[in-house]
PDB file of C-alpha atoms in Angstrom:
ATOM      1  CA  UNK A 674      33.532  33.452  22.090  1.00  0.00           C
ATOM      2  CA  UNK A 675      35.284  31.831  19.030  1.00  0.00           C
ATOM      3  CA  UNK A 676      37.425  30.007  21.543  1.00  0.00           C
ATOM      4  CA  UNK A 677      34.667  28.636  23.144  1.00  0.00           C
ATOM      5  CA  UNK A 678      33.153  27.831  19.851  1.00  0.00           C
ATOM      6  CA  UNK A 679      36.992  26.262  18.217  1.00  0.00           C
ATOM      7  CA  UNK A 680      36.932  24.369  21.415  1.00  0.00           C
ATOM      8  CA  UNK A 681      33.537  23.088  21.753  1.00  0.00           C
ATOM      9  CA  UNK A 682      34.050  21.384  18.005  1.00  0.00           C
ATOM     10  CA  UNK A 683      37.351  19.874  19.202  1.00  0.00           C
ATOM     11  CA  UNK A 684      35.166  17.901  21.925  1.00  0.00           C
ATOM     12  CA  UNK A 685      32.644  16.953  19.658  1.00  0.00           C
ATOM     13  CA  UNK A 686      35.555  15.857  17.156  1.00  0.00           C
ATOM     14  CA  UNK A 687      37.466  13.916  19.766  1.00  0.00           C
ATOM     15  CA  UNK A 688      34.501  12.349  21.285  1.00  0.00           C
ATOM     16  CA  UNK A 689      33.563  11.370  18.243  1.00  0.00           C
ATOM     17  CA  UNK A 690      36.660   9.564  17.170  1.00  0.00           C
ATOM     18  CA  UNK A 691      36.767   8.229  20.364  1.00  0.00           C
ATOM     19  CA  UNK A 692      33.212   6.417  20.446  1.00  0.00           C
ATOM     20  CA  UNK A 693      33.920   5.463  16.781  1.00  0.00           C
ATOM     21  CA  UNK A 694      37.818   3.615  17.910  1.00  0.00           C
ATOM     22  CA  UNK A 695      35.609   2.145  20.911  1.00  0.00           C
ATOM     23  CA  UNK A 696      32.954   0.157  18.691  1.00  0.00           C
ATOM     24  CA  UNK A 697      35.445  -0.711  15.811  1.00  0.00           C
ATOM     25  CA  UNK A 698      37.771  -2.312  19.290  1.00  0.00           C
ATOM     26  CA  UNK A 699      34.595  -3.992  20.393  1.00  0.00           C
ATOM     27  CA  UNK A 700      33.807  -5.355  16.842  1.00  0.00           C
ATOM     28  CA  UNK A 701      36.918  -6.555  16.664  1.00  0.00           C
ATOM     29  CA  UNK A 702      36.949  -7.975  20.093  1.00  0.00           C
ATOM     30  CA  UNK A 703      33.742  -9.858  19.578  1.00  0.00           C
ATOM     31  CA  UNK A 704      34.454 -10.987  15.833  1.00  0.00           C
ATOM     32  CA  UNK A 705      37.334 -12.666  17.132  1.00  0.00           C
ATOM     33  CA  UNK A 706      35.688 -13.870  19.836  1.00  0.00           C
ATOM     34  CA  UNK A 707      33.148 -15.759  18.412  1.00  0.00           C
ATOM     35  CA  UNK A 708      35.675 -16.927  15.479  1.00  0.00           C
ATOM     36  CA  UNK A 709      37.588 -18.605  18.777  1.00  0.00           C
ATOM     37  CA  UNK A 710      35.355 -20.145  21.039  1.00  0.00           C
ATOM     38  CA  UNK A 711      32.029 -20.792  19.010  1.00  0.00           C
ATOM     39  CA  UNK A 712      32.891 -24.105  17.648  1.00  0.00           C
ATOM     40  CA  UNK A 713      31.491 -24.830  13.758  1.00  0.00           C
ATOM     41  CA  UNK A 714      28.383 -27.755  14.527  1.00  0.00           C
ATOM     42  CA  UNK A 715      28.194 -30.317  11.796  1.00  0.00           C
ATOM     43  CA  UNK A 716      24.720 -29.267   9.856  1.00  0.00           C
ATOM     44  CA  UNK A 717      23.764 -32.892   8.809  1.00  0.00           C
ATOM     45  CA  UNK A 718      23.721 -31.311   4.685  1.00  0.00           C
ATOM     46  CA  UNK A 719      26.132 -32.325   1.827  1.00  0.00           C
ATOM     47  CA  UNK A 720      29.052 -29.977   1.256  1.00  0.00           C
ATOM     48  CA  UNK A 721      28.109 -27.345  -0.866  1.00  0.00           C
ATOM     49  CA  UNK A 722      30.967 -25.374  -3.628  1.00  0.00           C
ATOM     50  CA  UNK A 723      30.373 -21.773  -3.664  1.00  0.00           C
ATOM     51  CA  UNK A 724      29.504 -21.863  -7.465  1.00  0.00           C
ATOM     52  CA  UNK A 725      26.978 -24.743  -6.519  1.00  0.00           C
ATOM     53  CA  UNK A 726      25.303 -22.269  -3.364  1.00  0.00           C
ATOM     54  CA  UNK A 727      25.058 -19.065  -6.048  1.00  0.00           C
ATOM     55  CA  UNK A 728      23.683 -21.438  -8.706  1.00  0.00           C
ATOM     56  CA  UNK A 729      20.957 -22.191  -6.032  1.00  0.00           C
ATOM     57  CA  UNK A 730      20.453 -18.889  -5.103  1.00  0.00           C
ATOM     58  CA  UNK A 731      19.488 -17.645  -8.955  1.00  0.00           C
ATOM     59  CA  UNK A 732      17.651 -21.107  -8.866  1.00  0.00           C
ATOM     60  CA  UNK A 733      15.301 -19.422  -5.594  1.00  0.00           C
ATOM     61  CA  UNK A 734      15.091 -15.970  -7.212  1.00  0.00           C
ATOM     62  CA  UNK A 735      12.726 -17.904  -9.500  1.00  0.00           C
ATOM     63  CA  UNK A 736      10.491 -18.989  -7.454  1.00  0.00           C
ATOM     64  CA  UNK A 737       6.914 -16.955  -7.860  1.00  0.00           C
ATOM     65  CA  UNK A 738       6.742 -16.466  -3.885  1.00  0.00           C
ATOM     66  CA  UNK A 739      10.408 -15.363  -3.484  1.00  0.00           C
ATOM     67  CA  UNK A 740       9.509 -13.059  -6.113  1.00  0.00           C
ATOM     68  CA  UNK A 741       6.524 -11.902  -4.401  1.00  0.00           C
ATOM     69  CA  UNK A 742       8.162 -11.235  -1.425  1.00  0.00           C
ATOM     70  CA  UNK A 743      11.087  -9.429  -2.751  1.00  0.00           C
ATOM     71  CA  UNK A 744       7.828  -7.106  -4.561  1.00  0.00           C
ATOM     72  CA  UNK A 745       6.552  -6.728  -0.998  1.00  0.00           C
ATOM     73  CA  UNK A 746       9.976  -5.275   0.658  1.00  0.00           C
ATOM     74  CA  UNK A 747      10.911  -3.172  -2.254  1.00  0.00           C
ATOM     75  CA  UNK A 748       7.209  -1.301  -1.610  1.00  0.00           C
ATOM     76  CA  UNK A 749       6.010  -1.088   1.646  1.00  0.00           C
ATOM     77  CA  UNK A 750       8.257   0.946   2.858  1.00  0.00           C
ATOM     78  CA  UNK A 751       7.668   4.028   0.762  1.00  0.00           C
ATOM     79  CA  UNK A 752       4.613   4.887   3.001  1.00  0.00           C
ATOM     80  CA  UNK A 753       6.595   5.787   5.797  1.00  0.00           C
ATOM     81  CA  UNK A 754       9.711   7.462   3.770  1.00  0.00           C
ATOM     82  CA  UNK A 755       8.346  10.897   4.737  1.00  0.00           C
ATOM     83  CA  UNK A 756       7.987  10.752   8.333  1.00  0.00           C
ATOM     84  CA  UNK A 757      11.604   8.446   8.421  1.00  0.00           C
ATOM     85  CA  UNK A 758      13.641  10.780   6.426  1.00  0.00           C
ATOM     86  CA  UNK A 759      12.165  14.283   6.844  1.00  0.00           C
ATOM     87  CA  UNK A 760      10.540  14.393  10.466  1.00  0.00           C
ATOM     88  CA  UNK A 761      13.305  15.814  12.294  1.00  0.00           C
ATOM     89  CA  UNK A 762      14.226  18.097   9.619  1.00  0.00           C
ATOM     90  CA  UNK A 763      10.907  19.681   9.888  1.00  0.00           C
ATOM     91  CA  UNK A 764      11.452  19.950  13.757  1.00  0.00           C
ATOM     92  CA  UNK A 765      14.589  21.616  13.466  1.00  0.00           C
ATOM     93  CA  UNK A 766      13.351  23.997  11.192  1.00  0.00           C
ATOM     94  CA  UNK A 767      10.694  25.251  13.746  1.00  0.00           C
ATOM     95  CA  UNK A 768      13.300  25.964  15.531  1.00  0.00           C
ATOM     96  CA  UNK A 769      13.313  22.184  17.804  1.00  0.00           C
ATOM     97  CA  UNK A 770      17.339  21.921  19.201  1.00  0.00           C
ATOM     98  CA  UNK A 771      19.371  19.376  17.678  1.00  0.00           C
ATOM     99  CA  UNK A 772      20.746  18.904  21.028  1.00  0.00           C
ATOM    100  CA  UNK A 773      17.223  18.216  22.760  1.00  0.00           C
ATOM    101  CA  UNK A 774      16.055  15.727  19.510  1.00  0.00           C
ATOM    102  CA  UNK A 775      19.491  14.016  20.093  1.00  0.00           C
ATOM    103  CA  UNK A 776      18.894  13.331  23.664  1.00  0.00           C
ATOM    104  CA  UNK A 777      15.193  11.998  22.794  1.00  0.00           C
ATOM    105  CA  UNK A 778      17.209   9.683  20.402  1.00  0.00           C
ATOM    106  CA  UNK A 779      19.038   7.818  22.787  1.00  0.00           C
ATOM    107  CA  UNK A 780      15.810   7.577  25.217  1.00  0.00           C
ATOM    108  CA  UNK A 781      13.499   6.081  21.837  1.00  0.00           C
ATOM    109  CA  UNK A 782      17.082   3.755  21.640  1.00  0.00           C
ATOM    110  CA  UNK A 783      16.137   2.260  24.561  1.00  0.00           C
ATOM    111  CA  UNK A 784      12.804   1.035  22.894  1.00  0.00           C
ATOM    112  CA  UNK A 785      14.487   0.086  20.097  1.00  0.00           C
ATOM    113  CA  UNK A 786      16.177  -2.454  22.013  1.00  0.00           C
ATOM    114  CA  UNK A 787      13.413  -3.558  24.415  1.00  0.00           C
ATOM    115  CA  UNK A 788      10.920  -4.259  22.121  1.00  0.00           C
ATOM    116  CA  UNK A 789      12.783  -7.187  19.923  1.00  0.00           C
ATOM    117  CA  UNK A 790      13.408  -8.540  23.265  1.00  0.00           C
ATOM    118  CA  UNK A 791      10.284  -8.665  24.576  1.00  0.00           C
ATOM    119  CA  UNK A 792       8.459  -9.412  20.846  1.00  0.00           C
ATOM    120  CA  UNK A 793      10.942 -12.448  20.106  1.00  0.00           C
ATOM    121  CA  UNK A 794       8.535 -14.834  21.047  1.00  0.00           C
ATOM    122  CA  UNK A 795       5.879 -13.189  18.926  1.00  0.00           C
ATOM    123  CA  UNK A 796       7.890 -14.246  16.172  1.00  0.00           C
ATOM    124  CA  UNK A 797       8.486 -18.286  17.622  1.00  0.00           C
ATOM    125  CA  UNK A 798       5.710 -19.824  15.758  1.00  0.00           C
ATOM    126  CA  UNK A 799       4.411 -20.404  11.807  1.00  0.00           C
ATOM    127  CA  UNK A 800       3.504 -16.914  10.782  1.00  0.00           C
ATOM    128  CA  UNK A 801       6.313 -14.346  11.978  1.00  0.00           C
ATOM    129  CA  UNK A 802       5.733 -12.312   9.400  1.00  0.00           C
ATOM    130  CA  UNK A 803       2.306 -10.865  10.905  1.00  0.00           C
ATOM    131  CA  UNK A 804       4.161  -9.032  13.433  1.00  0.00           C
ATOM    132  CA  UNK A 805       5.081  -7.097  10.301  1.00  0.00           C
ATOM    133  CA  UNK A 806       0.976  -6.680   9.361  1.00  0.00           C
ATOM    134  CA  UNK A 807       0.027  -5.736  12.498  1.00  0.00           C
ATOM    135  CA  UNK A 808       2.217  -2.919  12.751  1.00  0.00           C
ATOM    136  CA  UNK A 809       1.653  -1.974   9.109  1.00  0.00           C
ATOM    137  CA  UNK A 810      -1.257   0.097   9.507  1.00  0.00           C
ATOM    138  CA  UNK A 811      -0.431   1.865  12.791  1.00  0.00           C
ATOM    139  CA  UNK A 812       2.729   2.792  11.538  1.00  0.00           C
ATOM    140  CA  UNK A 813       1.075   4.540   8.763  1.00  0.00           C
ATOM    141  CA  UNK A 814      -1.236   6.675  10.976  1.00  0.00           C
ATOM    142  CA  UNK A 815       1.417   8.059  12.748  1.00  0.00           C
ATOM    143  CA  UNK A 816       2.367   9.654   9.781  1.00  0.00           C
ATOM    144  CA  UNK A 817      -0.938  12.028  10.473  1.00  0.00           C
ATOM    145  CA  UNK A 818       0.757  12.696  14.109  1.00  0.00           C
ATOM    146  CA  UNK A 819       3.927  13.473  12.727  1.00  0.00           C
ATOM    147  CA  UNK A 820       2.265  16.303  10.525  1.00  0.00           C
ATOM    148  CA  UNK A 821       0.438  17.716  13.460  1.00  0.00           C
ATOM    149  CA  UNK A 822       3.670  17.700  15.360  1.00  0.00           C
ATOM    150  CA  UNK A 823       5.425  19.885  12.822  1.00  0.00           C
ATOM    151  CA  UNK A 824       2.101  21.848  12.570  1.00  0.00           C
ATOM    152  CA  UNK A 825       1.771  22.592  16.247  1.00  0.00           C
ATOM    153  CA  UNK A 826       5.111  23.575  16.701  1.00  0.00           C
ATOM    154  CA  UNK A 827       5.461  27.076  18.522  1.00  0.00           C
ATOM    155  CA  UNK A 828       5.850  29.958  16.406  1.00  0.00           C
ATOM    156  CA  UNK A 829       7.995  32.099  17.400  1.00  0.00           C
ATOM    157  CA  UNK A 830       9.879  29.264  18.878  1.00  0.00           C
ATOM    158  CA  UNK A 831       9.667  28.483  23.156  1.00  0.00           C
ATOM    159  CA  UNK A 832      10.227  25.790  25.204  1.00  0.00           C
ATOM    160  CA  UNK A 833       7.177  24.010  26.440  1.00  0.00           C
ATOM    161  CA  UNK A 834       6.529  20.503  28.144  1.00  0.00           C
ATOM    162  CA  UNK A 835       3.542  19.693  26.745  1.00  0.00           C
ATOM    163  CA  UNK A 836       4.902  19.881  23.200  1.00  0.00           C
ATOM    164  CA  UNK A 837       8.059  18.172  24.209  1.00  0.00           C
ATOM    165  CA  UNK A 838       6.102  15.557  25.138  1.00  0.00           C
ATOM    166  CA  UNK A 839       4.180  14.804  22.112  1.00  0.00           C
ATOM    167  CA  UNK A 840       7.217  15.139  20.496  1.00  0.00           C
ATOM    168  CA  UNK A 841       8.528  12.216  22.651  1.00  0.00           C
ATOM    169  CA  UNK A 842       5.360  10.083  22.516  1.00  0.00           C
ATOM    170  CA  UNK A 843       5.308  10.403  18.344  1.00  0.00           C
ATOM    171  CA  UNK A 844       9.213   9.189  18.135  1.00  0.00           C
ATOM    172  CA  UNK A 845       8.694   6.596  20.579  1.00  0.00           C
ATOM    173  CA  UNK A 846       5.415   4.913  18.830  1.00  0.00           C
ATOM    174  CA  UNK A 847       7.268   5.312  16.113  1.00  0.00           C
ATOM    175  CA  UNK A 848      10.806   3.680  17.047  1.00  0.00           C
ATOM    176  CA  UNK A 849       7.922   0.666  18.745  1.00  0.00           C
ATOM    177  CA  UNK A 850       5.980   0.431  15.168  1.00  0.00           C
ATOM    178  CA  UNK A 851       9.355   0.411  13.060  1.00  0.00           C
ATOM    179  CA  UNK A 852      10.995  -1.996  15.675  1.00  0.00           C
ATOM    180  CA  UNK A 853       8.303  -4.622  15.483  1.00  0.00           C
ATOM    181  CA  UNK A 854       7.899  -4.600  11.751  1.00  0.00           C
ATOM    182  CA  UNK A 855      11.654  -5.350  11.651  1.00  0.00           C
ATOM    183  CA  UNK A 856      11.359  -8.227  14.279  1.00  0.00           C
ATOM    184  CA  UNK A 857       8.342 -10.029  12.276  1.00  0.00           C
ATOM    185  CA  UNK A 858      10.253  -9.067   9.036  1.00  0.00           C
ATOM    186  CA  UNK A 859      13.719 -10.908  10.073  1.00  0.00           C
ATOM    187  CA  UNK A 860      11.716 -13.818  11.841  1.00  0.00           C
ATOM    188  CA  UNK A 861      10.738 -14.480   8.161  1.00  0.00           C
ATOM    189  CA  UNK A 862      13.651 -14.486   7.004  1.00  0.00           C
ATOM    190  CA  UNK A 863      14.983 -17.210   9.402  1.00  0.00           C
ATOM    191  CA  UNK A 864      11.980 -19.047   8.829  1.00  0.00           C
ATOM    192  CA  UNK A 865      12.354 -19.145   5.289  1.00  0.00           C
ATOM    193  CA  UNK A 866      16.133 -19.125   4.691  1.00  0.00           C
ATOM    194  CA  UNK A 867      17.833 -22.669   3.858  1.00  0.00           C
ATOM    195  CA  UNK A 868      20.467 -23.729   6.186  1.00  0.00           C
ATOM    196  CA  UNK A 869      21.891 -25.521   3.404  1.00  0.00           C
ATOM    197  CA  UNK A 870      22.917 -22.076   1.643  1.00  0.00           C
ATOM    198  CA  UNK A 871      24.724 -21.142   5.103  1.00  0.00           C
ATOM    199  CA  UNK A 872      24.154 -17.411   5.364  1.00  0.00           C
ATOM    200  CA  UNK A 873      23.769 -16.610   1.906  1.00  0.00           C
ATOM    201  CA  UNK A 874      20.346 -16.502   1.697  1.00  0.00           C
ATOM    202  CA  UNK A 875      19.867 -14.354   4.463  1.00  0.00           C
ATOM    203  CA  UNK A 876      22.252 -12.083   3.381  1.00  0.00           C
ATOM    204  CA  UNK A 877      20.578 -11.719   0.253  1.00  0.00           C
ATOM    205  CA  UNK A 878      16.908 -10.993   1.493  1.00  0.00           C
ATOM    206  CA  UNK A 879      19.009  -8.289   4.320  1.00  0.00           C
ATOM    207  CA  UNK A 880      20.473  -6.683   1.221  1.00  0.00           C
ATOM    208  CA  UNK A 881      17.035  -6.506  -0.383  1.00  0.00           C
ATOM    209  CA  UNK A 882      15.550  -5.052   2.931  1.00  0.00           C
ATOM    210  CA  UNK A 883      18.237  -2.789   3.404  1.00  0.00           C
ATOM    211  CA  UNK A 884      17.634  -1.150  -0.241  1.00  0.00           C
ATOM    212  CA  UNK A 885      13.923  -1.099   0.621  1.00  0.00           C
ATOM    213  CA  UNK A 886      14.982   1.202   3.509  1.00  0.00           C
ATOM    214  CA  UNK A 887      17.189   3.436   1.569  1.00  0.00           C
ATOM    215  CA  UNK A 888      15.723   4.217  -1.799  1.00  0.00           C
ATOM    216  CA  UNK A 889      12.204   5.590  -0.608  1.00  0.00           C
ATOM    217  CA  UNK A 890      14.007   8.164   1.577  1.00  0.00           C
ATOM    218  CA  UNK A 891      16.097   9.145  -1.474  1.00  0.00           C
ATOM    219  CA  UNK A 892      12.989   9.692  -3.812  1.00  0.00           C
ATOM    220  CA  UNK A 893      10.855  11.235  -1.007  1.00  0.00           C
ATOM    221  CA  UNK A 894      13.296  14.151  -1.133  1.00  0.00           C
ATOM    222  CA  UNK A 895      12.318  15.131  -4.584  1.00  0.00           C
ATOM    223  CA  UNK A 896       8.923  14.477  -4.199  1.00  0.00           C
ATOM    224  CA  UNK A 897       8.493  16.613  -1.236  1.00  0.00           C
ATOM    225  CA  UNK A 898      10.439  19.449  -3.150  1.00  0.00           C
ATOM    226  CA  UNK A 899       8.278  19.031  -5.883  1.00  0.00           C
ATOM    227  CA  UNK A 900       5.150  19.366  -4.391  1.00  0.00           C
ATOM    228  CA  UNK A 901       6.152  22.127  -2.054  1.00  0.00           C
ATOM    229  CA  UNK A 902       4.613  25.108  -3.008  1.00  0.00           C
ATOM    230  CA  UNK A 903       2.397  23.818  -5.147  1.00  0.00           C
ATOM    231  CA  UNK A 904       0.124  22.071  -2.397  1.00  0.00           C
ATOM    232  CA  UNK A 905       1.406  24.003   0.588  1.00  0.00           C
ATOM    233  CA  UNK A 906       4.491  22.165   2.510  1.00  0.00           C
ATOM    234  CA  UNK A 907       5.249  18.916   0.783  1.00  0.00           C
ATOM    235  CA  UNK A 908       5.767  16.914   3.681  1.00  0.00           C
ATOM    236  CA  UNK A 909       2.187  17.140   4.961  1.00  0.00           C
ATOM    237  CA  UNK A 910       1.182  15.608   1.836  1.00  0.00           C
ATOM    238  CA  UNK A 911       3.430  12.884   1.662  1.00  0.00           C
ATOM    239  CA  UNK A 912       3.379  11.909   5.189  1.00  0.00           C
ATOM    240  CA  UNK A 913      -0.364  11.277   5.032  1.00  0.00           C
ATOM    241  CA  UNK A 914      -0.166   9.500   2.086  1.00  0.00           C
TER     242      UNK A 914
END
């Protein structure tokens, strides 16, 4: 038995380092790639110093509807920060596989992919960024299914279809919701982003969106530990709210 066990986390090890040594090859492969045969276009703009491009970029941050903006991504995620960062947690608690939620990852993956292809033109004309609205409120709904998926889980814990399957349909609607919102939300931020700056101005709003992401999930943790308890299991609250 503990050779089976020493040898099954010498697989997962390996594979691991394999698949990582694949991606950082293709990275690598690509990078260069495109650094070879993608040829730099003249943009038409006066050259711009790098001092000169950061100078404009504090002169932007001024701006009342950059300002607004940056308001909007710092917020809007927190409504979702339960069901992102403490969902599958719940599910392996009741006793859901990590092996089975892993395989429904890389069938919701699929979706992830599909839908910015087949939403990119959604995002082709003046207002890209109500892709984003649209999804907003759904997105916040399935919060509700998420607690009646924990909630429903079998006690003791059996394999059944039927809850496999809601399972499945929650994480898909909610890789589809999450996977529109970021299509509208980067066709914005092409829309809006100078061409003059080059690709500092998109980097900065990423970075901004990226911390948006992050620091909900990181304060959702304490909340939901702080309210357990108290008000029953934390996470029902929160992912309602």
């Amino acid at each position: 038995m503990l050779r089976s066990l020493v040898g099954s986390e010498m697989c997962i090890r390996d594979s691991l380092e394999g698949v990582i040594h694949g991606w950082g090859v293709l990275f690598g492969a690509v990078t260069l790639a495109v650094a070879v045969l993608k040829p730099e276009v003249p943009t038409g703009f006066e050259e711009v110093t790098v001092v000169g491009v950061y100078r404009d970029m504090v002169a932007v941050g001024r701006l009342p509807a950059f300002r607004r903006l940056l308001a909007i991504l710092m917020t809007s995620k927190f409504g979702f920060a339960a069901v992102d960062a403490i969902l599958l947690l719940r599910l392996q608690a009741a006793g859901f596989p990590k092996k089975h939620l892993a395989l429904m990852g890389v069938g919701v993956s699929v979706l992830g992919i599909a839908v910015p292809a087949v939403l990119s033109r959604s995002v082709a004309g003046e207002n890209p960024f109500d892709l984003f609205s649209r999804f907003y409120r759904p997105r916040l709904a399935l919060g509700m299914a998420a607690v009646l998926v924990v909630c429903t889980a079998p006690d003791p814990w059996s394999f059944s279809y039927i809850y496999y399957a809601e399972v499945m349909v929650v994480l898909a609607l909610l890789t589809i919701s999450s996977s529109a919102m970021f299509v509208g939300q980067m066709g914005l931020f092409a829309q809006i982003s100078d061409p003059r700056l080059g690709g500092t101005y998109m980097t900065l709003l990423n970075t901004v969106a990226n911390l948006a992401f992050k620091w909900p999930n990181s304060l959702i943790f304490f909340l939901v530990d702080l309210s357990t308890g108290v008000l029953g299991d934390g996470f029902h609250l929160w992912a309602v709210l």
